[in-house]
XYZ file of C-alpha atoms in Angstrom:
777
model
C 3.426 -187.622 126.617
C 1.101 -186.910 124.720
C -0.324 -190.523 124.589
C -0.617 -189.767 128.788
C -2.100 -186.679 128.518
C -4.978 -187.963 126.243
C -5.796 -190.704 128.404
C -5.545 -188.025 131.731
C -8.110 -186.171 129.752
C -10.080 -188.844 128.976
C -11.838 -189.523 132.493
C -12.545 -185.996 132.714
C -14.350 -185.683 129.436
C -16.482 -188.766 130.313
C -17.274 -187.036 133.261
C -18.095 -183.905 131.895
C -20.612 -185.813 129.541
C -22.046 -187.619 132.599
C -23.115 -184.559 134.050
C -24.502 -183.517 131.025
C -26.902 -186.291 130.570
C -27.726 -186.282 134.473
C -29.096 -182.536 134.583
C -32.691 -183.328 132.657
C -33.409 -185.598 135.272
C -32.607 -183.575 138.283
C -34.631 -180.518 136.573
C -37.444 -183.428 136.107
C -37.133 -184.533 140.120
C -37.145 -180.827 141.281
C -39.939 -179.793 138.581
C -42.549 -181.476 140.108
C -42.695 -181.233 143.603
C -42.017 -177.500 142.462
C -45.721 -177.602 140.565
C -46.731 -179.711 142.953
C -46.286 -176.895 145.554
C -48.085 -174.442 142.939
C -50.800 -176.378 142.572
C -51.571 -177.108 146.116
C -50.885 -173.360 146.576
C -52.688 -172.454 143.897
C -55.665 -174.543 145.256
C -55.418 -173.594 148.673
C -55.497 -169.929 147.822
C -58.413 -170.203 145.849
C -60.088 -172.571 148.634
C -59.140 -169.150 151.048
C -60.852 -167.093 148.055
C -63.607 -169.370 148.376
C -63.981 -169.701 151.990
C -63.778 -165.829 151.865
C -67.107 -165.638 149.762
C -68.519 -167.795 151.394
C -68.586 -166.289 154.416
C -69.245 -162.753 153.853
C -71.939 -163.429 151.712
C -73.884 -166.165 153.164
C -73.211 -164.264 156.950
C -74.328 -160.654 158.223
C -73.243 -159.061 154.766
C -73.420 -155.580 155.741
C -73.320 -153.169 159.141
C -76.402 -150.634 158.301
C -76.838 -148.322 160.610
C -79.444 -147.077 162.678
C -82.180 -144.309 161.596
C -82.992 -142.308 163.824
C -86.672 -140.467 163.592
C -88.220 -137.588 164.689
C -91.676 -137.892 166.634
C -94.311 -137.638 163.238
C -96.450 -134.683 163.358
C -100.149 -135.130 163.498
C -102.518 -133.262 162.421
C -106.344 -132.586 164.096
C -108.712 -129.941 164.015
C -108.257 -127.955 167.019
C -104.236 -129.019 167.175
C -102.147 -125.516 167.614
C -100.475 -125.185 164.729
C -99.040 -121.922 162.702
C -98.463 -121.718 159.041
C -94.841 -120.964 159.545
C -94.061 -124.257 161.737
C -95.952 -126.215 159.401
C -93.491 -125.122 157.113
C -90.574 -126.054 159.191
C -92.412 -129.801 159.539
C -93.035 -130.187 155.759
C -89.140 -129.029 155.444
C -87.791 -131.156 157.732
C -89.718 -133.702 156.030
C -88.126 -132.964 152.521
C -91.912 -132.517 151.588
C -91.853 -130.814 148.465
C -94.227 -128.087 146.179
C -96.026 -129.696 143.518
C -98.522 -128.433 141.038
C -99.309 -132.365 141.034
C -99.981 -133.557 144.387
C -100.968 -136.610 143.580
C -97.397 -137.870 144.481
C -96.629 -138.607 147.544
C -94.398 -135.965 149.550
C -95.856 -133.245 147.603
C -98.383 -130.326 148.601
C -99.718 -126.957 146.989
C -101.516 -124.277 148.162
C -105.318 -125.182 147.197
C -107.363 -121.669 147.840
C -107.099 -120.566 151.687
C -105.206 -124.225 152.485
C -103.216 -126.464 151.326
C -103.681 -129.936 149.770
C -101.055 -132.599 151.058
C -99.758 -136.391 149.762
C -98.425 -138.042 152.477
C -95.965 -141.104 152.242
C -96.750 -144.361 153.099
C -94.951 -145.301 156.046
C -94.515 -148.326 158.466
C -94.533 -147.609 162.175
C -93.767 -149.152 165.242
C -97.563 -149.913 165.181
C -98.899 -150.162 162.557
C -98.481 -148.908 158.499
C -100.480 -145.812 157.326
C -100.785 -145.761 153.738
C -100.429 -142.371 151.323
C -103.442 -140.092 152.237
C -104.137 -137.100 150.120
C -106.002 -134.748 151.859
C -106.755 -130.580 152.017
C -105.946 -128.765 155.192
C -106.582 -124.988 156.576
C -104.954 -123.052 159.100
C -107.030 -120.003 161.249
C -105.886 -118.089 163.968
C -102.505 -120.448 165.022
C -104.730 -123.910 165.028
C -105.874 -126.323 162.188
C -109.259 -125.308 161.376
C -110.558 -127.920 158.816
C -108.841 -131.531 158.032
C -110.966 -133.354 154.598
C -109.765 -136.054 152.159
C -109.815 -135.079 148.403
C -113.491 -136.827 148.666
C -114.866 -134.565 151.159
C -114.663 -136.602 154.545
C -113.759 -135.043 157.619
C -110.316 -136.899 158.715
C -109.910 -137.496 162.643
C -106.673 -137.632 162.409
C -103.670 -137.330 159.963
C -100.091 -138.341 160.693
C -97.261 -138.093 158.253
C -94.932 -139.470 158.231
C -91.538 -139.278 160.466
C -88.592 -137.184 159.062
C -85.065 -138.865 159.454
C -82.475 -136.811 161.721
C -79.802 -138.789 162.314
C -78.272 -142.486 162.012
C -75.820 -144.049 163.936
C -73.313 -145.137 162.166
C -70.390 -147.788 161.684
C -66.872 -146.754 161.244
C -67.409 -146.228 158.102
C -70.184 -144.793 157.529
C -71.571 -146.415 154.773
C -75.692 -146.710 154.565
C -78.089 -148.633 152.763
C -81.703 -149.727 153.189
C -81.666 -153.209 152.231
C -84.634 -154.334 149.233
C -86.035 -157.592 148.192
C -85.336 -158.139 144.176
C -89.640 -158.651 144.116
C -89.016 -155.051 145.318
C -86.994 -153.336 142.673
C -88.891 -151.966 139.428
C -88.980 -154.593 136.449
C -87.965 -151.734 134.028
C -85.212 -150.542 136.856
C -83.584 -154.197 136.759
C -83.884 -154.483 133.566
C -82.247 -151.434 132.475
C -79.534 -151.791 135.066
C -78.458 -155.154 133.104
C -78.461 -153.980 129.658
C -76.822 -151.208 130.714
C -74.386 -152.514 132.816
C -73.944 -156.668 131.890
C -76.281 -157.954 128.685
C -75.155 -161.079 129.222
C -75.900 -161.146 133.052
C -77.768 -164.078 132.723
C -75.382 -166.457 130.271
C -71.895 -165.560 131.775
C -69.758 -167.419 134.580
C -68.649 -164.393 136.558
C -66.455 -163.265 133.607
C -67.848 -162.132 129.897
C -64.319 -162.919 127.880
C -66.677 -160.737 124.889
C -67.264 -157.699 127.194
C -63.810 -157.138 127.746
C -62.827 -157.934 124.492
C -65.058 -155.358 123.175
C -64.128 -153.007 125.474
C -60.824 -153.492 124.819
C -61.431 -152.496 120.987
C -63.529 -149.213 122.065
C -60.482 -148.724 124.455
C -58.096 -148.807 121.579
C -60.344 -146.561 119.144
C -60.805 -143.825 121.981
C -56.864 -143.575 122.454
C -58.148 -144.169 126.476
C -60.466 -145.725 129.197
C -64.017 -145.728 127.586
C -65.272 -148.444 128.456
C -65.410 -151.204 131.133
C -65.555 -154.327 130.748
C -66.384 -155.970 133.584
C -69.682 -157.385 134.927
C -72.034 -157.332 137.527
C -70.232 -160.178 139.226
C -67.206 -158.792 139.295
C -68.162 -154.828 140.609
C -70.008 -156.895 143.200
C -66.588 -158.420 143.901
C -64.801 -155.230 143.863
C -67.361 -153.886 146.189
C -68.053 -156.116 148.392
C -64.679 -157.701 149.169
C -61.618 -155.962 147.089
C -59.871 -152.243 147.521
C -60.043 -150.260 145.184
C -56.440 -150.358 144.334
C -55.870 -150.713 140.222
C -53.316 -153.187 139.958
C -53.251 -157.145 137.692
C -53.506 -158.542 140.880
C -56.777 -157.117 142.382
C -57.969 -157.622 138.631
C -56.525 -161.672 138.909
C -58.780 -161.997 142.432
C -61.435 -160.581 141.075
C -62.190 -162.751 138.313
C -61.099 -165.668 140.452
C -63.808 -164.622 143.157
C -66.285 -163.507 140.603
C -66.366 -167.382 139.011
C -66.885 -168.666 142.639
C -69.770 -166.707 143.623
C -71.091 -167.500 140.163
C -70.347 -171.013 141.249
C -71.669 -170.535 144.969
C -74.855 -168.990 144.289
C -77.943 -168.320 141.925
C -78.187 -165.064 139.996
C -80.930 -163.658 141.458
C -79.235 -163.623 144.913
C -76.027 -161.757 143.182
C -78.397 -159.342 141.651
C -80.270 -158.492 144.416
C -77.155 -158.194 146.682
C -75.866 -155.932 144.007
C -78.561 -154.004 143.733
C -78.386 -153.261 147.647
C -73.998 -152.411 147.617
C -73.911 -150.526 145.174
C -72.737 -147.378 145.311
C -74.640 -144.013 144.323
C -74.406 -140.966 146.231
C -72.767 -139.081 149.327
C -73.893 -137.035 151.407
C -71.355 -135.472 153.609
C -69.465 -138.355 155.524
C -72.294 -140.306 154.362
C -71.574 -142.656 151.683
C -75.069 -143.791 149.953
C -74.944 -147.332 148.911
C -78.106 -149.282 147.196
C -81.234 -148.535 145.051
C -83.028 -148.398 147.948
C -81.556 -145.273 150.117
C -80.574 -143.866 147.075
C -84.307 -143.384 146.425
C -85.285 -141.715 149.608
C -82.052 -139.547 149.646
C -82.352 -138.154 145.805
C -85.977 -138.678 145.131
C -87.208 -138.775 149.191
C -89.687 -141.330 147.317
C -89.799 -145.053 148.173
C -88.520 -147.285 145.296
C -91.315 -148.796 144.315
C -93.231 -145.441 143.235
C -90.019 -143.997 141.241
C -90.967 -142.394 137.882
C -88.931 -143.783 134.957
C -86.864 -141.140 134.052
C -86.057 -141.578 137.938
C -85.114 -144.476 137.611
C -82.651 -143.974 134.835
C -81.114 -141.389 137.300
C -80.210 -143.986 139.473
C -78.444 -146.483 136.258
C -76.967 -143.788 135.239
C -74.976 -142.821 138.352
C -73.795 -146.471 138.752
C -71.003 -144.971 136.390
C -69.443 -141.895 138.199
C -71.689 -141.126 141.387
C -69.630 -137.719 141.404
C -69.050 -137.104 138.100
C -73.382 -137.383 137.114
C -74.174 -135.767 140.375
C -77.683 -134.675 139.877
C -77.277 -131.190 142.404
C -73.544 -130.455 141.358
C -73.395 -131.328 137.805
C -77.541 -131.425 136.222
C -75.941 -130.918 132.859
C -73.774 -134.285 132.631
C -76.637 -136.036 134.955
C -79.287 -134.921 132.379
C -77.247 -136.023 129.314
C -76.553 -139.678 131.233
C -79.524 -140.062 132.208
C -80.772 -139.683 128.443
C -78.424 -142.226 127.001
C -79.616 -144.959 129.634
C -83.414 -144.235 128.504
C -82.606 -144.489 124.646
C -80.391 -147.904 125.577
C -83.259 -148.698 127.548
C -85.469 -148.145 124.088
C -83.016 -149.920 122.016
C -82.854 -152.877 124.148
C -86.824 -152.840 123.940
C -86.896 -152.423 128.235
C -89.311 -149.520 127.214
C -90.583 -148.132 123.870
C -89.569 -145.159 122.830
C -92.262 -143.195 122.864
C -91.473 -143.703 127.069
C -88.055 -143.173 126.524
C -88.645 -139.622 124.871
C -91.477 -138.978 127.340
C -89.028 -139.474 129.887
C -86.142 -137.776 128.651
C -88.573 -134.391 128.190
C -89.078 -134.326 131.808
C -86.648 -132.401 134.843
C -83.958 -134.064 137.003
C -86.443 -133.572 139.863
C -84.195 -134.387 142.664
C -84.384 -132.867 146.356
C -81.610 -130.118 147.089
C -79.201 -131.304 148.924
C -79.356 -130.892 152.839
C -77.056 -130.673 155.806
C -76.175 -134.377 157.794
C -78.861 -135.531 159.925
C -76.347 -136.412 162.348
C -74.846 -132.418 162.547
C -77.930 -131.091 162.393
C -79.296 -132.359 165.620
C -75.646 -133.284 168.172
C -77.059 -132.675 171.372
C -80.532 -134.526 171.117
C -78.655 -137.589 169.031
C -76.678 -137.994 172.116
C -79.484 -137.939 174.244
C -80.966 -140.940 171.841
C -77.933 -143.109 172.533
C -77.171 -142.663 175.718
C -80.660 -143.806 176.338
C -80.932 -146.539 173.925
C -77.326 -147.856 175.420
C -79.365 -148.588 178.716
C -80.997 -151.582 176.336
C -78.849 -151.947 173.844
C -74.927 -152.569 172.632
C -73.374 -150.164 170.683
C -72.237 -152.065 167.919
C -75.963 -153.948 167.459
C -76.951 -149.590 167.386
C -74.269 -149.553 164.726
C -75.136 -152.373 162.560
C -78.499 -153.957 162.874
C -80.342 -151.281 160.738
C -82.964 -150.446 163.837
C -85.129 -147.800 163.035
C -85.405 -145.637 166.225
C -88.443 -143.385 166.635
C -88.008 -140.758 169.088
C -89.516 -137.462 170.555
C -87.876 -134.711 168.713
C -90.296 -131.699 167.212
C -88.170 -130.276 164.851
C -90.306 -127.004 164.709
C -89.700 -126.571 168.315
C -86.376 -127.189 167.965
C -85.687 -125.204 165.226
C -87.339 -122.347 167.444
C -85.375 -123.251 170.545
C -82.093 -123.003 167.752
C -83.175 -119.672 166.666
C -83.880 -118.483 169.894
C -80.191 -119.300 171.010
C -78.428 -117.964 168.272
C -80.150 -114.562 168.223
C -80.185 -113.795 171.429
C -76.462 -114.652 171.568
C -75.443 -113.173 168.204
C -73.838 -110.461 169.383
C -72.572 -111.620 173.055
C -68.695 -112.464 173.771
C -67.545 -116.197 172.438
C -67.462 -117.444 175.736
C -70.817 -116.999 176.324
C -72.249 -120.319 176.683
C -75.695 -121.856 176.193
C -77.896 -124.562 176.709
C -81.809 -125.506 176.105
C -84.061 -128.112 176.515
C -88.130 -127.899 175.840
C -89.906 -131.075 177.255
C -93.903 -132.220 176.573
C -95.438 -131.715 179.882
C -97.620 -134.488 179.961
C -95.395 -137.216 178.408
C -92.518 -136.045 179.771
C -91.197 -136.175 175.787
C -87.969 -133.848 175.600
C -88.852 -131.858 172.169
C -85.934 -129.742 171.190
C -81.908 -130.125 172.948
C -79.571 -127.459 172.840
C -75.947 -128.119 174.116
C -73.877 -125.246 172.510
C -74.488 -122.192 171.446
C -73.271 -123.158 168.074
C -76.365 -125.707 167.958
C -74.554 -127.798 164.807
C -71.575 -128.188 167.423
C -71.576 -132.351 168.296
C -68.783 -131.596 171.269
C -69.714 -131.238 175.302
C -73.523 -131.807 175.399
C -73.849 -129.067 178.521
C -77.521 -129.794 178.409
C -76.492 -133.318 179.444
C -73.331 -133.045 181.036
C -72.992 -129.135 182.572
C -73.584 -129.445 186.115
C -73.644 -126.169 187.820
C -75.173 -124.253 191.003
C -78.999 -123.838 189.936
C -79.453 -120.757 192.451
C -83.291 -119.414 192.754
C -84.204 -122.543 190.747
C -84.616 -124.055 193.491
C -86.328 -121.965 195.148
C -90.039 -123.491 194.534
C -88.975 -126.505 196.529
C -89.047 -124.599 199.058
C -91.901 -122.923 198.925
C -93.930 -126.744 198.011
C -92.125 -128.667 201.259
C -93.927 -125.640 203.377
C -97.762 -125.778 200.735
C -97.547 -129.219 201.272
C -98.455 -128.801 205.239
C -101.888 -126.395 204.387
C -102.074 -126.358 208.659
C -99.062 -123.805 208.616
C -98.533 -122.287 205.297
C -100.480 -120.596 202.522
C -99.613 -118.154 200.039
C -100.613 -115.440 202.246
C -98.443 -116.740 205.149
C -96.324 -113.926 206.532
C -92.656 -114.441 206.148
C -89.810 -111.815 207.938
C -87.462 -110.309 205.847
C -84.984 -109.384 207.916
C -81.005 -109.924 208.565
C -79.904 -113.446 208.935
C -76.516 -115.139 210.636
C -75.467 -118.417 209.793
C -72.717 -120.792 209.565
C -71.719 -122.068 206.490
C -70.140 -125.475 205.615
C -67.013 -124.703 206.869
C -67.976 -123.143 209.278
C -67.163 -119.669 208.662
C -70.551 -116.813 209.692
C -72.292 -116.575 206.909
C -74.621 -113.267 206.078
C -77.188 -113.763 203.308
C -79.041 -110.822 201.571
C -81.490 -110.739 199.313
C -80.578 -109.510 195.712
C -81.288 -106.407 195.963
C -79.891 -105.776 199.335
C -82.633 -104.711 201.002
C -85.248 -105.694 204.095
C -88.604 -105.442 204.004
C -89.501 -106.761 207.565
C -92.447 -109.203 206.760
C -93.998 -110.239 202.762
C -96.205 -112.468 202.043
C -95.700 -116.210 200.886
C -95.970 -115.983 197.321
C -94.206 -112.613 197.086
C -91.220 -114.191 198.776
C -91.018 -116.845 196.204
C -92.800 -114.492 192.891
C -89.837 -111.943 193.953
C -87.043 -114.159 194.460
C -86.358 -113.615 198.011
C -83.275 -114.951 199.644
C -83.733 -114.066 203.198
C -87.311 -115.249 203.635
C -87.079 -118.332 201.678
C -84.095 -119.357 204.058
C -85.534 -118.910 207.034
C -88.803 -121.107 205.725
C -85.905 -123.842 204.733
C -84.814 -123.945 208.338
C -88.018 -123.781 210.014
C -89.303 -126.971 207.736
C -85.857 -128.459 207.824
C -83.270 -129.165 205.340
C -83.871 -132.685 204.801
C -87.842 -131.831 204.054
C -86.698 -129.382 201.572
C -84.284 -132.184 200.307
C -86.388 -134.573 199.962
C -88.973 -132.559 198.363
C -86.199 -131.970 195.651
C -85.615 -135.671 195.168
C -89.719 -136.540 195.021
C -89.582 -133.615 192.155
C -87.108 -135.927 190.438
C -83.720 -133.787 190.879
C -80.806 -135.287 192.599
C -79.051 -133.972 196.088
C -76.316 -133.398 197.435
C -75.077 -135.960 200.661
C -74.753 -133.235 203.281
C -77.036 -130.449 202.872
C -76.205 -126.616 203.982
C -78.456 -123.815 204.498
C -76.993 -122.134 201.538
C -78.725 -125.023 199.258
C -81.543 -123.691 200.228
C -80.421 -121.103 197.590
C -79.537 -122.820 194.820
C -75.641 -123.973 195.689
C -76.238 -127.493 194.374
C -75.653 -128.393 191.007
C -78.091 -129.727 188.432
C -78.109 -129.661 184.226
C -80.674 -128.460 182.490
C -81.922 -131.385 181.476
C -82.101 -132.506 185.357
C -83.560 -128.855 186.041
C -86.284 -130.000 183.355
C -87.050 -132.928 184.581
C -87.458 -131.512 188.192
C -90.015 -128.709 186.878
C -92.136 -131.275 184.900
C -93.662 -132.456 187.542
C -94.059 -128.686 188.707
C -95.754 -128.002 185.187
C -97.970 -131.795 185.070
C -99.817 -130.573 188.740
C -97.367 -132.846 190.931
C -97.316 -136.203 188.416
C -93.511 -137.014 187.876
C -92.737 -138.540 184.055
C -89.164 -139.311 183.796
C -87.687 -137.053 180.604
C -87.426 -139.971 177.556
C -86.449 -139.076 174.380
C -87.489 -142.600 172.506
C -90.444 -143.667 171.980
C -90.051 -146.781 170.192
C -87.367 -149.221 168.162
C -88.100 -151.010 165.422
C -85.887 -153.705 162.989
C -85.712 -152.281 160.019
C -88.854 -154.625 158.260
C -90.937 -153.217 160.813
C -90.477 -155.918 163.698
C -91.476 -154.135 167.173
C -88.484 -154.600 169.639
C -89.399 -152.161 172.271
C -92.235 -149.451 173.083
C -90.992 -147.109 175.440
C -94.648 -146.597 177.320
C -95.541 -143.039 179.461
C -94.964 -143.902 183.181
C -96.303 -141.798 185.511
C -95.719 -141.505 189.155
C -98.155 -139.008 191.447
C -95.396 -136.949 193.497
C -97.149 -134.658 194.925
C -101.312 -133.414 195.862
C -102.163 -130.762 192.572
C -103.528 -128.624 195.209
C -99.601 -127.704 196.619
C -98.148 -128.205 193.051
C -100.726 -125.788 191.531
C -100.133 -123.101 194.771
C -97.077 -123.000 193.754
C -97.400 -122.615 190.413
C -100.007 -119.750 191.047
C -96.976 -117.994 192.525
C -94.780 -118.207 189.530
C -97.511 -117.119 187.366
C -97.214 -113.996 189.763
C -93.296 -114.270 189.123
C -94.300 -113.671 185.389
C -96.563 -110.478 185.905
C -95.278 -109.099 188.826
C -92.046 -110.535 189.758
C -88.520 -111.504 188.622
C -90.198 -112.560 184.639
C -92.274 -109.814 184.252
C -89.570 -108.237 181.705
C -90.472 -111.239 179.119
C -94.035 -109.935 178.891
C -92.535 -107.584 176.084
C -91.367 -110.682 174.008
C -94.138 -113.151 175.051
C -97.427 -113.078 172.462
C -100.218 -110.602 173.990
C -102.610 -112.365 177.217
C -100.545 -115.670 176.889
C -100.434 -116.775 180.485
C -97.555 -118.429 181.562
C -95.521 -119.644 185.115
C -91.752 -119.276 185.551
C -88.475 -118.716 187.576
C -85.406 -116.870 187.215
C -82.408 -118.437 188.450
C -78.999 -116.113 188.980
C -76.027 -117.494 190.946
C -73.192 -115.680 192.967
C -71.389 -113.043 190.800
C -73.685 -113.690 188.342
C -71.692 -116.695 187.252
C -74.724 -118.739 185.974
C -77.863 -117.441 184.121
C -81.039 -119.934 184.403
C -84.974 -119.688 183.429
C -87.464 -122.660 183.528
C -90.768 -122.084 182.939
C -94.173 -123.144 180.856
C -97.345 -123.238 179.923
C -100.088 -125.495 179.911
C -98.334 -127.887 177.569
C -94.361 -126.714 176.901
C -92.039 -126.717 179.457
C -88.387 -125.194 178.377
C -85.570 -124.886 180.492
C -82.448 -122.175 179.462
C -79.197 -121.938 181.074
C -76.267 -119.736 180.051
C -72.888 -119.574 181.512
C -68.818 -119.894 180.847
C -67.011 -122.896 180.853
C -64.672 -121.415 183.029
C -67.156 -120.436 185.488
C -66.093 -116.890 185.394
C -69.081 -113.963 185.451
C -71.607 -113.323 182.930
C -72.597 -110.245 184.037
C -76.269 -111.799 183.074
C -79.184 -111.988 185.720
C -81.439 -114.981 185.115
C -84.308 -111.904 184.070
C -81.291 -110.713 181.459
C -79.820 -113.210 179.767
C -81.854 -117.195 179.912
C -85.120 -115.272 180.211
C -84.901 -113.657 176.421
C -84.118 -117.387 175.070
C -86.988 -118.793 176.527
C -89.265 -116.134 175.938
C -88.010 -116.345 171.839
C -88.302 -119.431 171.777
C -91.816 -119.601 173.413
C -93.110 -116.753 170.864
C -92.446 -119.161 167.870
C -93.509 -122.219 169.563
C -96.538 -121.175 170.387
C -97.718 -122.911 173.976
C -100.997 -122.654 175.135
C -101.938 -120.330 178.154
C -101.345 -121.807 181.378
C -104.777 -122.884 183.332
C -105.305 -120.936 186.036
C -108.230 -122.404 187.001
C -108.487 -123.688 190.571
C -108.191 -127.477 190.738
C -110.528 -129.490 193.100
C -109.636 -128.975 196.986
C -108.878 -125.373 196.703
C -110.634 -121.861 196.977
C -110.101 -117.929 196.495
C -109.509 -116.671 199.026
C -109.082 -112.240 199.753
C -106.401 -111.550 202.241
C -104.846 -108.585 203.338
C -101.003 -107.767 202.091
C -99.858 -106.245 205.589
C -101.169 -108.589 207.858
C -101.546 -111.857 206.552
C -105.168 -111.777 207.715
C -108.534 -112.743 205.510
C -109.888 -109.567 203.896
C -112.861 -108.520 201.380
C -112.468 -107.596 197.781
C -113.400 -103.662 198.471
C -110.602 -103.334 201.059
C -107.407 -101.630 200.869
C -104.451 -104.078 200.084
C -106.954 -107.207 199.679
C -105.159 -109.854 197.042
C -107.228 -112.616 195.945
C -105.223 -115.779 196.324
C -105.745 -119.637 196.601
C -105.792 -121.454 199.416
C -106.794 -125.466 200.284
C -109.950 -125.471 201.042
C -110.083 -124.244 205.359
C -107.142 -123.818 205.597
C -107.081 -119.718 205.184
C -106.926 -117.884 208.229
C -109.891 -117.587 210.822
C -108.384 -114.079 211.506
C -110.487 -111.253 209.755
C -109.181 -107.551 209.133
C -111.677 -105.210 210.480
C -112.898 -103.963 207.303
C -112.835 -107.332 205.879
C -115.286 -108.771 208.437
C -117.393 -105.790 207.627
C -117.895 -107.178 204.388
C -118.331 -110.713 205.650
C -121.107 -109.721 207.872
C -122.295 -107.522 205.153
C -122.569 -110.541 202.828
C -123.562 -113.151 205.303
C -126.472 -110.933 206.025
C -127.212 -110.482 201.823
C -127.343 -114.122 202.160
C -124.350 -114.457 199.068
C -122.136 -115.667 201.774
C -118.828 -116.644 200.418
C -119.921 -116.109 196.584
C -116.440 -116.134 195.292
C -115.755 -119.673 196.459
C -113.853 -121.628 193.364
C -112.870 -118.063 191.414
C -110.175 -117.098 190.748
C -108.255 -114.555 188.334
């Protein structure tokens, strides 16, 4: 039995030993494919990383936002400019008062004038170099402009202020620079502080890693990093900010791949454009080029040694060493960088000590540009989207030169804010300022809070315009001089019509009174409804509608008599277009907010040239404008005289809609046109007429803007004629009720009053004839 058991157990033992001997062969068979798979997967992963490196490094590395500029301040003798306006312009530019006015972007008081050192700048039409000059202001204008060599300067154009950016989603911003544009001391300083072995390592530096590990071990905390510049670039350029061994592994591999693919100079240039150096609100400041402008208001090439050292210092921690929030930390770190640069022979010890003794000298923090002018930026983007894709505006680094005038914008904002300060929160506002001759929008406000970036009422609030439409009615009449003139009599008696729903409509004047007959000039100046409706009915609604369209504003598809007193809806910008044609004497110029667009290097792309169309004869338009001057002197706008500078002649028109739901005013001097609207978004009554609501906003803005007075001198083709207010007949200066009114030459009535006829005969006998022709006051 024992033998049998032994025989039975023997085969099992052999099989067991056989299995044990075959296991190494099986493992080898399994290991080789697995190892091959790991190698292939690893190789594939490295190839994928290499593709990632090449695609982004060789392709479009950055989405660079479009930079939006205000219009440049152009200085010349005789230019209207107050000290307050000049101060606003210099503040918008970031110019600083300095004892040393040789540095670009600085100014100092010099006797009765100002000594200014401008910054060089590449415009759409060429490069303006740095200029140092003296200027004096007197009586609200530039009275002297000379270079420091004593030579008179015909014109000085300052660099324009940056007013905003058109960002991609990540809101990074940078100003791309070439390596040869970076000061040599800045490059050398960056290397000795951040990566001394940059030109000898292959992407990672084992000695730097060991040195950092030893320093961290001695300190008991992380005080040094062992990453090379190439690794820093990879981390910022390709990888997330997570802290993990896997990320560090990828970082090392990609750094080596980057070094294998590209030369050191290309890597260093990319790093200098990518490195994160500051935060401006939601805008991340990347690269030394933009950081130089953001922190110092200087071009990179012009940075002093201490400024270069501060940029290098900020690489270690832009927030921790923020020079405005933590000036002591920033100073300590900057001076440490200077010491390292001296120790490594980049600069001398004397240079380091002199630089360390200087202040940080950084610009004070300013508001975020996009939030400073949200309504105007909205207008600019709508203008540009006609010609550019939005993704190009966000990523191609375009330079957009606009028409915004910082001093005019500030005056408009201040007028809106001060007038509405004690008004109900529900009361809203919009305002537009336009250069009369060029049609350039110089200021835009879309909310009672000018910083609000939501609904833009200046562009999108289409509201009934009330009496702002009336000048179009009178222009249609005065364009027929054989039938109507400023001295024509219009009936102001009860009127019954049918409205758009077929119901009886009995319009009234605002004061609910009737005057029998009124002069045409007074009907417009005092904004009487009944004479306006009667005149429009006689002209024909189609004629009035075409006149509105020729002025530049759209009209409803179907016109009803109520259209003649402003039931048609327009936005403030559309109203501004209409009144620009009046203010310019009949020459319609499409409103524009952009002058030119260039690439980041200054290569021109688009120039938005001035376009002018003669819509009306200047004689007809000036007759209307004479009535609008009367409106400001003795009509619905006369209350503005208490707010405007003494003696300033302006033309303007109030507008009020039913139940005081909308308060409007549009007015102009010789060079500036302004439109203001007040109302509620829910269309409830405001309690304000055009003269009590919108007019004070407009007048306060114009008080600061100081437009040139409207010229009342008659254009060729007009003459001044004495007219009798009661009869609409010709009269003379010495007669009761006589008024001097402008007429198309030869179009004045032939009928005379008895008093006027006596004076005319007397003058004829005296030989002086019509000596008053061509005069007007």
